[in-house]
mmCIF file of C-alpha atoms in Angstrom:
data_model
loop_
_atom_site.group_PDB
_atom_site.id
_atom_site.type_symbol
_atom_site.label_atom_id
_atom_site.label_comp_id
_atom_site.label_asym_id
_atom_site.label_seq_id
_atom_site.Cartn_x
_atom_site.Cartn_y
_atom_site.Cartn_z
ATOM 1 C CA MET A 24 -27.632 51.450 -8.089
ATOM 2 C CA ARG A 25 -32.052 51.112 -8.337
ATOM 3 C CA PRO A 26 -32.938 48.380 -10.862
ATOM 4 C CA GLN A 27 -32.946 50.024 -14.129
ATOM 5 C CA ALA A 28 -37.493 49.847 -15.286
ATOM 6 C CA PRO A 29 -38.650 49.173 -18.892
ATOM 7 C CA CYS A 30 -38.191 51.386 -21.810
ATOM 8 C CA GLY A 31 -41.636 52.625 -22.372
ATOM 9 C CA ALA A 32 -41.914 50.268 -25.519
ATOM 10 C CA CYS A 33 -41.669 47.285 -22.847
ATOM 11 C CA ARG A 34 -44.309 48.856 -20.375
ATOM 12 C CA ALA A 35 -47.318 46.988 -21.514
ATOM 13 C CA VAL A 36 -47.121 43.456 -21.562
ATOM 14 C CA PRO A 37 -47.800 42.326 -25.074
ATOM 15 C CA SER A 38 -49.843 39.235 -26.352
ATOM 16 C CA ARG A 39 -46.403 37.133 -26.344
ATOM 17 C CA PRO A 40 -42.765 39.544 -25.160
ATOM 18 C CA ALA A 41 -41.209 42.003 -27.105
ATOM 19 C CA TRP A 42 -38.083 40.894 -28.132
ATOM 20 C CA SER A 43 -35.451 44.231 -27.696
ATOM 21 C CA THR A 44 -31.701 44.234 -26.288
ATOM 22 C CA ARG A 45 -32.659 48.109 -25.412
ATOM 23 C CA CYS A 46 -34.976 47.378 -23.836
ATOM 24 C CA ASN A 47 -33.860 44.536 -21.691
ATOM 25 C CA PRO A 48 -32.356 45.077 -18.513
ATOM 26 C CA SER A 49 -30.562 41.438 -17.924
ATOM 27 C CA ASN A 50 -26.822 43.252 -18.138
ATOM 28 C CA ALA A 51 -27.493 45.825 -15.396
ATOM 29 C CA SER A 52 -25.783 44.729 -12.610
ATOM 30 C CA PRO A 53 -27.896 46.741 -9.611
ATOM 31 C CA LYS A 54 -27.923 46.157 -6.634
ATOM 32 C CA PRO A 55 -31.119 46.660 -4.824
ATOM 33 C CA SER A 56 -31.691 46.787 -1.264
ATOM 34 C CA PRO A 57 -32.503 43.793 0.449
ATOM 35 C CA ILE A 58 -35.266 44.497 1.385
ATOM 36 C CA GLY A 59 -36.353 46.432 -2.065
ATOM 37 C CA GLN A 60 -36.622 49.897 -2.742
ATOM 38 C CA LEU A 61 -39.156 51.186 -1.679
ATOM 39 C CA VAL A 62 -40.660 54.769 -0.937
ATOM 40 C CA ALA A 63 -41.431 55.303 2.940
ATOM 41 C CA ARG A 64 -45.193 56.058 3.266
ATOM 42 C CA PRO A 65 -47.545 57.430 6.264
ATOM 43 C CA ASN A 66 -49.163 54.702 8.504
ATOM 44 C CA ASP A 67 -50.986 54.460 12.154
ATOM 45 C CA MET A 68 -48.300 52.284 12.985
ATOM 46 C CA ASP A 69 -44.569 54.566 14.607
ATOM 47 C CA LEU A 70 -41.902 52.264 15.346
ATOM 48 C CA ALA A 71 -39.442 53.032 18.273
ATOM 49 C CA SER A 72 -35.721 53.209 17.773
ATOM 50 C CA ARG A 73 -35.914 49.892 21.220
ATOM 51 C CA GLU A 74 -38.374 47.762 18.195
ATOM 52 C CA PHE A 75 -36.376 48.492 15.153
ATOM 53 C CA ASP A 76 -33.371 47.043 17.314
ATOM 54 C CA GLU A 77 -35.178 44.193 18.539
ATOM 55 C CA LEU A 78 -36.622 43.401 14.651
ATOM 56 C CA ALA A 79 -33.299 44.208 12.865
ATOM 57 C CA LYS A 80 -31.882 41.722 15.252
ATOM 58 C CA LEU A 81 -34.970 39.170 14.748
ATOM 59 C CA ILE A 82 -33.976 40.223 10.848
ATOM 60 C CA HIS A 83 -30.715 38.636 11.406
ATOM 61 C CA SER A 84 -31.221 36.457 13.505
ATOM 62 C CA LEU A 85 -33.443 34.165 10.356
ATOM 63 C CA THR A 86 -32.028 36.138 8.139
ATOM 64 C CA GLY A 87 -28.831 36.931 7.616
ATOM 65 C CA LEU A 88 -29.486 40.138 6.440
ATOM 66 C CA VAL A 89 -27.706 43.348 7.504
ATOM 67 C CA ILE A 90 -30.350 46.354 7.922
ATOM 68 C CA SER A 91 -29.260 49.336 9.385
ATOM 69 C CA VAL A 92 -31.369 52.589 11.827
ATOM 70 C CA ASP A 93 -32.195 54.490 7.942
ATOM 71 C CA LYS A 94 -33.464 51.774 6.536
ATOM 72 C CA SER A 95 -35.447 51.992 9.509
ATOM 73 C CA TYR A 96 -38.410 53.075 7.343
ATOM 74 C CA LEU A 97 -38.059 50.170 4.761
ATOM 75 C CA ILE A 98 -39.012 48.300 8.213
ATOM 76 C CA LYS A 99 -41.977 49.945 9.206
ATOM 77 C CA HIS A 100 -43.600 49.515 5.295
ATOM 78 C CA ARG A 101 -42.849 46.427 5.084
ATOM 79 C CA LEU A 102 -43.734 44.234 8.275
ATOM 80 C CA GLU A 103 -46.886 46.474 9.698
ATOM 81 C CA PRO A 104 -48.974 44.493 6.867
ATOM 82 C CA VAL A 105 -47.785 41.348 8.565
ATOM 83 C CA ALA A 106 -48.157 42.858 12.068
ATOM 84 C CA LYS A 107 -52.287 43.625 10.997
ATOM 85 C CA ARG A 108 -52.384 40.055 9.696
ATOM 86 C CA PHE A 109 -51.656 38.888 13.538
ATOM 87 C CA GLY A 110 -53.889 41.300 14.573
ATOM 88 C CA CYS A 111 -51.472 43.456 16.530
ATOM 89 C CA ASP A 112 -52.030 48.035 15.958
ATOM 90 C CA SER A 113 -49.195 48.277 17.095
ATOM 91 C CA PHE A 114 -45.092 46.815 16.189
ATOM 92 C CA GLU A 115 -45.087 46.781 20.412
ATOM 93 C CA ALA A 116 -47.567 44.722 20.676
ATOM 94 C CA PHE A 117 -45.908 42.385 16.947
ATOM 95 C CA LEU A 118 -43.035 42.155 19.379
ATOM 96 C CA SER A 119 -44.869 40.520 21.950
ATOM 97 C CA VAL A 120 -46.759 37.999 19.978
ATOM 98 C CA ILE A 121 -43.647 37.268 18.267
ATOM 99 C CA ARG A 122 -41.780 36.786 21.786
ATOM 100 C CA LYS A 123 -45.316 34.538 22.383
ATOM 101 C CA SER A 124 -45.242 32.630 19.454
ATOM 102 C CA GLY A 125 -42.275 30.764 19.564
ATOM 103 C CA GLY A 126 -43.214 29.417 16.195
ATOM 104 C CA THR A 127 -41.793 29.721 11.833
ATOM 105 C CA ARG A 128 -45.408 30.927 11.191
ATOM 106 C CA ILE A 129 -44.700 34.274 12.483
ATOM 107 C CA HIS A 130 -40.894 34.009 11.625
ATOM 108 C CA ASP A 131 -41.987 32.480 7.415
ATOM 109 C CA ALA A 132 -44.245 35.456 7.697
ATOM 110 C CA ILE A 133 -41.450 37.986 8.315
ATOM 111 C CA ILE A 134 -38.639 37.001 6.099
ATOM 112 C CA GLU A 135 -41.186 36.374 2.625
ATOM 113 C CA ALA A 136 -42.407 40.061 4.041
ATOM 114 C CA VAL A 137 -38.502 41.909 3.968
ATOM 115 C CA THR A 138 -36.482 39.772 1.652
ATOM 116 C CA THR A 139 -36.108 40.729 -1.846
ATOM 117 C CA LYS A 140 -36.923 38.841 -4.900
ATOM 118 C CA GLU A 141 -35.474 40.810 -7.445
ATOM 119 C CA THR A 142 -33.746 38.732 -9.969
ATOM 120 C CA SER A 143 -33.679 38.564 -14.164
ATOM 121 C CA PHE A 144 -32.400 35.308 -16.822
ATOM 122 C CA PHE A 145 -29.302 36.148 -18.166
ATOM 123 C CA ARG A 146 -28.396 38.265 -15.667
ATOM 124 C CA ASP A 147 -24.361 40.002 -16.492
ATOM 125 C CA SER A 148 -24.786 38.259 -19.759
ATOM 126 C CA TRP A 149 -21.267 37.752 -19.679
ATOM 127 C CA LEU A 150 -20.989 35.873 -17.045
ATOM 128 C CA PHE A 151 -23.211 33.350 -18.424
ATOM 129 C CA GLU A 152 -21.174 33.376 -21.914
ATOM 130 C CA ALA A 153 -18.306 32.443 -19.462
ATOM 131 C CA LEU A 154 -19.624 29.608 -18.332
ATOM 132 C CA GLY A 155 -22.009 28.176 -21.501
ATOM 133 C CA GLN A 156 -18.211 28.569 -23.881
ATOM 134 C CA HIS A 157 -16.045 27.628 -20.827
ATOM 135 C CA VAL A 158 -16.651 26.291 -17.265
ATOM 136 C CA LEU A 159 -19.380 24.078 -17.887
ATOM 137 C CA PRO A 160 -17.825 22.382 -20.992
ATOM 138 C CA GLU A 161 -14.814 21.565 -19.125
ATOM 139 C CA LEU A 162 -17.048 20.444 -16.696
ATOM 140 C CA ALA A 163 -18.729 17.896 -18.545
ATOM 141 C CA LYS A 164 -14.983 16.978 -19.091
ATOM 142 C CA ARG A 165 -15.787 15.100 -15.951
ATOM 143 C CA LEU A 166 -17.969 12.674 -17.662
ATOM 144 C CA ASP A 167 -16.301 11.306 -20.021
ATOM 145 C CA GLY A 168 -12.386 9.439 -20.811
ATOM 146 C CA THR A 169 -10.889 12.905 -20.467
ATOM 147 C CA GLY A 170 -11.013 14.158 -16.702
ATOM 148 C CA THR A 171 -12.434 12.614 -13.511
ATOM 149 C CA ARG A 172 -15.629 9.964 -14.068
ATOM 150 C CA ARG A 173 -18.309 10.943 -12.792
ATOM 151 C CA ASN A 174 -22.304 9.801 -12.900
ATOM 152 C CA ARG A 175 -23.570 13.519 -12.435
ATOM 153 C CA ILE A 176 -22.046 17.264 -12.427
ATOM 154 C CA ARG A 177 -24.270 19.121 -9.940
ATOM 155 C CA ILE A 178 -24.876 22.703 -9.684
ATOM 156 C CA TRP A 179 -26.360 25.234 -7.310
ATOM 157 C CA SER A 180 -28.249 28.277 -7.452
ATOM 158 C CA ALA A 181 -27.998 28.912 -4.249
ATOM 159 C CA GLY A 182 -30.160 32.032 -3.212
ATOM 160 C CA CYS A 183 -31.817 31.857 -6.680
ATOM 161 C CA ALA A 184 -34.740 33.890 -5.555
ATOM 162 C CA THR A 185 -37.664 32.979 -8.230
ATOM 163 C CA GLY A 186 -35.321 31.045 -10.361
ATOM 164 C CA GLN A 187 -34.763 32.668 -13.332
ATOM 165 C CA GLU A 188 -30.437 32.107 -12.492
ATOM 166 C CA ALA A 189 -31.562 27.769 -11.895
ATOM 167 C CA TYR A 190 -33.239 27.975 -14.989
ATOM 168 C CA SER A 191 -30.684 30.239 -17.160
ATOM 169 C CA LEU A 192 -28.035 27.650 -15.795
ATOM 170 C CA ALA A 193 -30.122 24.376 -16.915
ATOM 171 C CA MET A 194 -30.682 26.418 -20.700
ATOM 172 C CA LEU A 195 -26.870 26.118 -20.774
ATOM 173 C CA VAL A 196 -26.997 22.697 -20.109
ATOM 174 C CA ARG A 197 -29.347 21.499 -23.003
ATOM 175 C CA GLU A 198 -27.623 24.407 -25.461
ATOM 176 C CA LEU A 199 -23.998 22.384 -24.299
ATOM 177 C CA VAL A 200 -25.831 18.685 -24.815
ATOM 178 C CA ASP A 201 -27.890 19.904 -27.227
ATOM 179 C CA ASN A 202 -24.451 20.603 -29.245
ATOM 180 C CA GLN A 203 -22.784 16.726 -28.520
ATOM 181 C CA PRO A 204 -25.831 14.380 -28.784
ATOM 182 C CA GLN A 205 -23.566 11.751 -29.613
ATOM 183 C CA THR A 206 -21.556 12.312 -25.590
ATOM 184 C CA ARG A 207 -23.939 14.017 -23.753
ATOM 185 C CA ARG A 208 -27.430 13.736 -21.823
ATOM 186 C CA LEU A 209 -29.628 16.064 -19.898
ATOM 187 C CA ASN A 210 -30.000 13.940 -16.879
ATOM 188 C CA GLU A 211 -26.586 14.108 -16.585
ATOM 189 C CA PHE A 212 -26.612 16.811 -15.232
ATOM 190 C CA SER A 213 -28.607 18.716 -12.281
ATOM 191 C CA ILE A 214 -29.226 21.881 -10.683
ATOM 192 C CA LEU A 215 -30.615 22.597 -6.837
ATOM 193 C CA ALA A 216 -32.090 25.897 -6.770
ATOM 194 C CA SER A 217 -32.279 26.966 -2.965
ATOM 195 C CA ASP A 218 -33.584 30.620 -1.153
ATOM 196 C CA ILE A 219 -35.006 31.531 1.896
ATOM 197 C CA SER A 220 -38.066 32.105 0.649
ATOM 198 C CA SER A 221 -41.335 29.964 0.095
ATOM 199 C CA ASP A 222 -43.211 32.161 -2.337
ATOM 200 C CA ALA A 223 -39.746 32.515 -4.339
ATOM 201 C CA ILE A 224 -39.239 28.424 -3.785
ATOM 202 C CA GLU A 225 -42.917 27.563 -5.110
ATOM 203 C CA THR A 226 -42.496 30.306 -8.955
ATOM 204 C CA ALA A 227 -39.398 28.679 -9.008
ATOM 205 C CA ARG A 228 -40.743 25.148 -8.892
ATOM 206 C CA SER A 229 -43.320 25.743 -11.179
ATOM 207 C CA GLY A 230 -41.695 27.268 -13.513
ATOM 208 C CA LEU A 231 -44.437 29.909 -14.530
ATOM 209 C CA TYR A 232 -43.401 33.271 -15.783
ATOM 210 C CA SER A 233 -45.389 36.412 -17.240
ATOM 211 C CA ALA A 234 -44.527 38.050 -20.681
ATOM 212 C CA THR A 235 -42.487 40.935 -18.397
ATOM 213 C CA GLU A 236 -40.469 38.215 -16.423
ATOM 214 C CA ILE A 237 -39.729 36.122 -19.728
ATOM 215 C CA GLN A 238 -38.939 38.795 -22.107
ATOM 216 C CA ARG A 239 -36.089 40.446 -19.444
ATOM 217 C CA GLY A 240 -33.220 38.165 -20.770
ATOM 218 C CA ILE A 241 -34.416 35.410 -22.278
ATOM 219 C CA SER A 242 -34.395 35.598 -26.853
ATOM 220 C CA GLU A 243 -36.638 34.958 -28.960
ATOM 221 C CA GLY A 244 -34.247 31.532 -30.162
ATOM 222 C CA ARG A 245 -34.023 30.534 -26.525
ATOM 223 C CA LEU A 246 -37.674 30.443 -25.935
ATOM 224 C CA ARG A 247 -39.517 28.861 -28.783
ATOM 225 C CA ARG A 248 -37.105 25.793 -27.784
ATOM 226 C CA ASN A 249 -37.198 26.391 -24.117
ATOM 227 C CA LEU A 250 -40.833 27.416 -23.463
ATOM 228 C CA GLU A 251 -44.666 26.692 -23.328
ATOM 229 C CA ARG A 252 -47.618 28.862 -23.482
ATOM 230 C CA ALA A 253 -49.525 28.923 -20.484
ATOM 231 C CA GLY A 254 -52.469 30.462 -20.664
ATOM 232 C CA THR A 255 -51.306 34.743 -20.335
ATOM 233 C CA ARG A 256 -47.849 33.014 -18.941
ATOM 234 C CA TRP A 257 -45.632 31.118 -20.267
ATOM 235 C CA GLN A 258 -44.132 27.752 -18.264
ATOM 236 C CA PHE A 259 -40.673 25.838 -18.692
ATOM 237 C CA ALA A 260 -40.850 22.954 -20.680
ATOM 238 C CA GLY A 261 -40.744 19.085 -18.719
ATOM 239 C CA PRO A 262 -37.154 17.837 -19.740
ATOM 240 C CA LEU A 263 -35.499 21.852 -17.578
ATOM 241 C CA ARG A 264 -38.396 21.836 -15.348
ATOM 242 C CA GLU A 265 -36.721 18.346 -14.574
ATOM 243 C CA LEU A 266 -33.016 19.028 -14.440
ATOM 244 C CA ILE A 267 -33.558 21.095 -11.538
ATOM 245 C CA GLN A 268 -34.512 20.905 -7.723
ATOM 246 C CA CYS A 269 -36.094 24.057 -6.448
ATOM 247 C CA ARG A 270 -35.645 23.707 -1.712
ATOM 248 C CA LYS A 271 -36.072 25.854 0.835
ATOM 249 C CA LEU A 272 -32.823 25.889 2.420
ATOM 250 C CA ASP A 273 -31.370 28.852 5.171
ATOM 251 C CA LEU A 274 -27.308 29.372 3.758
ATOM 252 C CA LEU A 275 -26.525 30.067 7.190
ATOM 253 C CA ARG A 276 -27.670 26.643 8.239
ATOM 254 C CA PRO A 277 -27.155 23.969 5.400
ATOM 255 C CA PRO A 278 -29.243 20.506 5.655
ATOM 256 C CA HIS A 279 -26.491 17.812 6.197
ATOM 257 C CA ASP A 280 -27.295 16.193 3.228
ATOM 258 C CA LEU A 281 -25.902 18.674 0.495
ATOM 259 C CA GLY A 282 -24.192 16.790 -0.871
ATOM 260 C CA ALA A 283 -21.018 17.949 -3.192
ATOM 261 C CA PHE A 284 -20.496 20.284 -6.372
ATOM 262 C CA ASP A 285 -19.133 21.021 -9.301
ATOM 263 C CA LEU A 286 -20.059 24.730 -9.600
ATOM 264 C CA VAL A 287 -21.954 26.915 -6.969
ATOM 265 C CA LEU A 288 -23.346 30.316 -8.015
ATOM 266 C CA CYS A 289 -24.118 32.813 -4.803
ATOM 267 C CA ARG A 290 -25.060 35.797 -6.880
ATOM 268 C CA ASN A 291 -25.649 38.987 -4.360
ATOM 269 C CA VAL A 292 -26.456 37.343 -0.932
ATOM 270 C CA LEU A 293 -23.118 38.077 0.643
ATOM 271 C CA ILE A 294 -23.520 41.258 -0.262
ATOM 272 C CA TYR A 295 -25.684 42.362 2.366
ATOM 273 C CA PHE A 296 -24.370 40.145 4.911
ATOM 274 C CA ASP A 297 -21.672 41.075 7.961
ATOM 275 C CA GLN A 298 -18.766 39.516 8.109
ATOM 276 C CA PRO A 299 -19.262 36.760 10.176
ATOM 277 C CA SER A 300 -22.050 35.207 8.124
ATOM 278 C CA ARG A 301 -19.921 35.633 4.776
ATOM 279 C CA GLN A 302 -17.478 33.736 6.194
ATOM 280 C CA ARG A 303 -19.880 31.078 6.807
ATOM 281 C CA VAL A 304 -21.604 30.837 3.586
ATOM 282 C CA CYS A 305 -18.074 30.690 2.293
ATOM 283 C CA SER A 306 -16.471 28.274 4.221
ATOM 284 C CA THR A 307 -20.473 26.005 3.665
ATOM 285 C CA VAL A 308 -19.667 26.625 0.246
ATOM 286 C CA GLU A 309 -15.470 25.415 -0.502
ATOM 287 C CA LYS A 310 -16.948 22.156 2.502
ATOM 288 C CA HIS A 311 -19.254 21.553 -0.509
ATOM 289 C CA LEU A 312 -16.848 22.360 -3.601
ATOM 290 C CA LEU A 313 -15.449 19.608 -5.246
ATOM 291 C CA PRO A 314 -11.480 20.107 -5.672
ATOM 292 C CA GLY A 315 -11.320 22.010 -9.039
ATOM 293 C CA SER A 316 -15.135 22.841 -8.866
ATOM 294 C CA PHE A 317 -16.442 26.619 -9.127
ATOM 295 C CA PHE A 318 -17.911 29.269 -7.643
ATOM 296 C CA VAL A 319 -19.595 32.207 -8.454
ATOM 297 C CA LEU A 320 -20.281 35.193 -6.923
ATOM 298 C CA GLY A 321 -22.527 38.911 -8.122
ATOM 299 C CA SER A 322 -20.120 41.269 -10.343
ATOM 300 C CA ALA A 323 -20.332 43.489 -6.850
ATOM 301 C CA GLU A 324 -18.504 41.062 -4.624
ATOM 302 C CA SER A 325 -15.947 40.086 -3.295
ATOM 303 C CA LEU A 326 -15.542 37.557 -1.010
ATOM 304 C CA TYR A 327 -14.907 40.410 1.626
ATOM 305 C CA GLY A 328 -11.495 38.886 2.778
ATOM 306 C CA CYS A 329 -13.079 35.601 3.725
ATOM 307 C CA GLU A 330 -10.526 32.375 5.146
ATOM 308 C CA HIS A 331 -10.609 30.121 2.460
ATOM 309 C CA SER A 332 -8.407 28.478 -0.518
ATOM 310 C CA PHE A 333 -10.083 29.941 -3.892
ATOM 311 C CA GLU A 334 -8.642 30.524 -7.211
ATOM 312 C CA THR A 335 -9.085 33.414 -8.847
ATOM 313 C CA ILE A 336 -10.060 33.155 -12.989
ATOM 314 C CA LYS A 337 -10.984 35.961 -14.888
ATOM 315 C CA HIS A 338 -12.757 35.320 -18.213
ATOM 316 C CA GLY A 339 -12.966 38.988 -19.624
ATOM 317 C CA ARG A 340 -15.721 40.308 -17.744
ATOM 318 C CA ALA A 341 -16.521 37.216 -15.181
ATOM 319 C CA VAL A 342 -14.583 36.386 -12.673
ATOM 320 C CA ILE A 343 -14.930 32.838 -11.699
ATOM 321 C CA TYR A 344 -13.752 31.389 -7.922
ATOM 322 C CA ARG A 345 -12.127 27.646 -8.135
ATOM 323 C CA LYS A 346 -10.876 25.405 -5.281
ATOM 324 C CA PRO A 347 -7.629 23.748 -5.935
ATOM 325 C CA ALA A 348 -7.770 20.782 -7.898
ATOM 326 C CA ALA A 349 -5.392 19.053 -4.743
ATOM 327 C CA SER A 350 -7.656 20.433 -1.457
ATOM 328 C CA ARG A 351 -8.654 17.068 0.666
#
């Protein structure tokens, strides 16, 4: 499904966001192409089938994305500017440079070009309602005498793009803390926001968003409580930015220092992977989840037949997976 475009009333960016549920596409569940919804346009670089095959194989090895031959025009559109930036006037020359370079600079440029950063705040609102009303309160019990005593609840937003999901989680955590001021503190929670894109992670780290981005999912009340004006943009307040650690991370090659988590969200990622890559990600998540902790996928995703021990929990429309408490 193509991501919904804002309605006419939302096209112009006002001096402050115009809050309208009717114009808010965050409740939709778009399934963008992993390299975006683009229209092919004429250019002076042809992409032969053997060149596409080699580039598709490289993209898969770098990102896990599976690019089918019917998306070759998108590869051509996205990678032609990268090829020209590296002084190449053909994809054959570009591939030659890639083979000879063996460095990360050209690989990073390819990753930035082919990964999508489509996201919004509180995307799939029913899921965040379930997290705020059921999952986070249950996790908070681990911090006191009603559950396993812990110093901190750790949450991982895996494949966070430009950070809207991580900040949505941070706002829910703040609301939980504000509702229990005598017993809860923000520093009892931490959120890891990770993505393979360096540019996306820098945006997430800054906490800076345009009025158009803010109006996609954030209510006026949450705006007043959590954000401040920063020129023509909005920035999340310091306490929420401090709650989030932003890190460039490849889900298929996770670092050894990830640690254990109480909640992992990995939404709209597996849908673009092949089965071996899906299994690797699911195994990584399962390994790093504490017993009794939660795993969330996108609304159009499932575990795709991956081997796992997760139980399925439903809260209304929200489907959440839980690692059994007896797991070791």
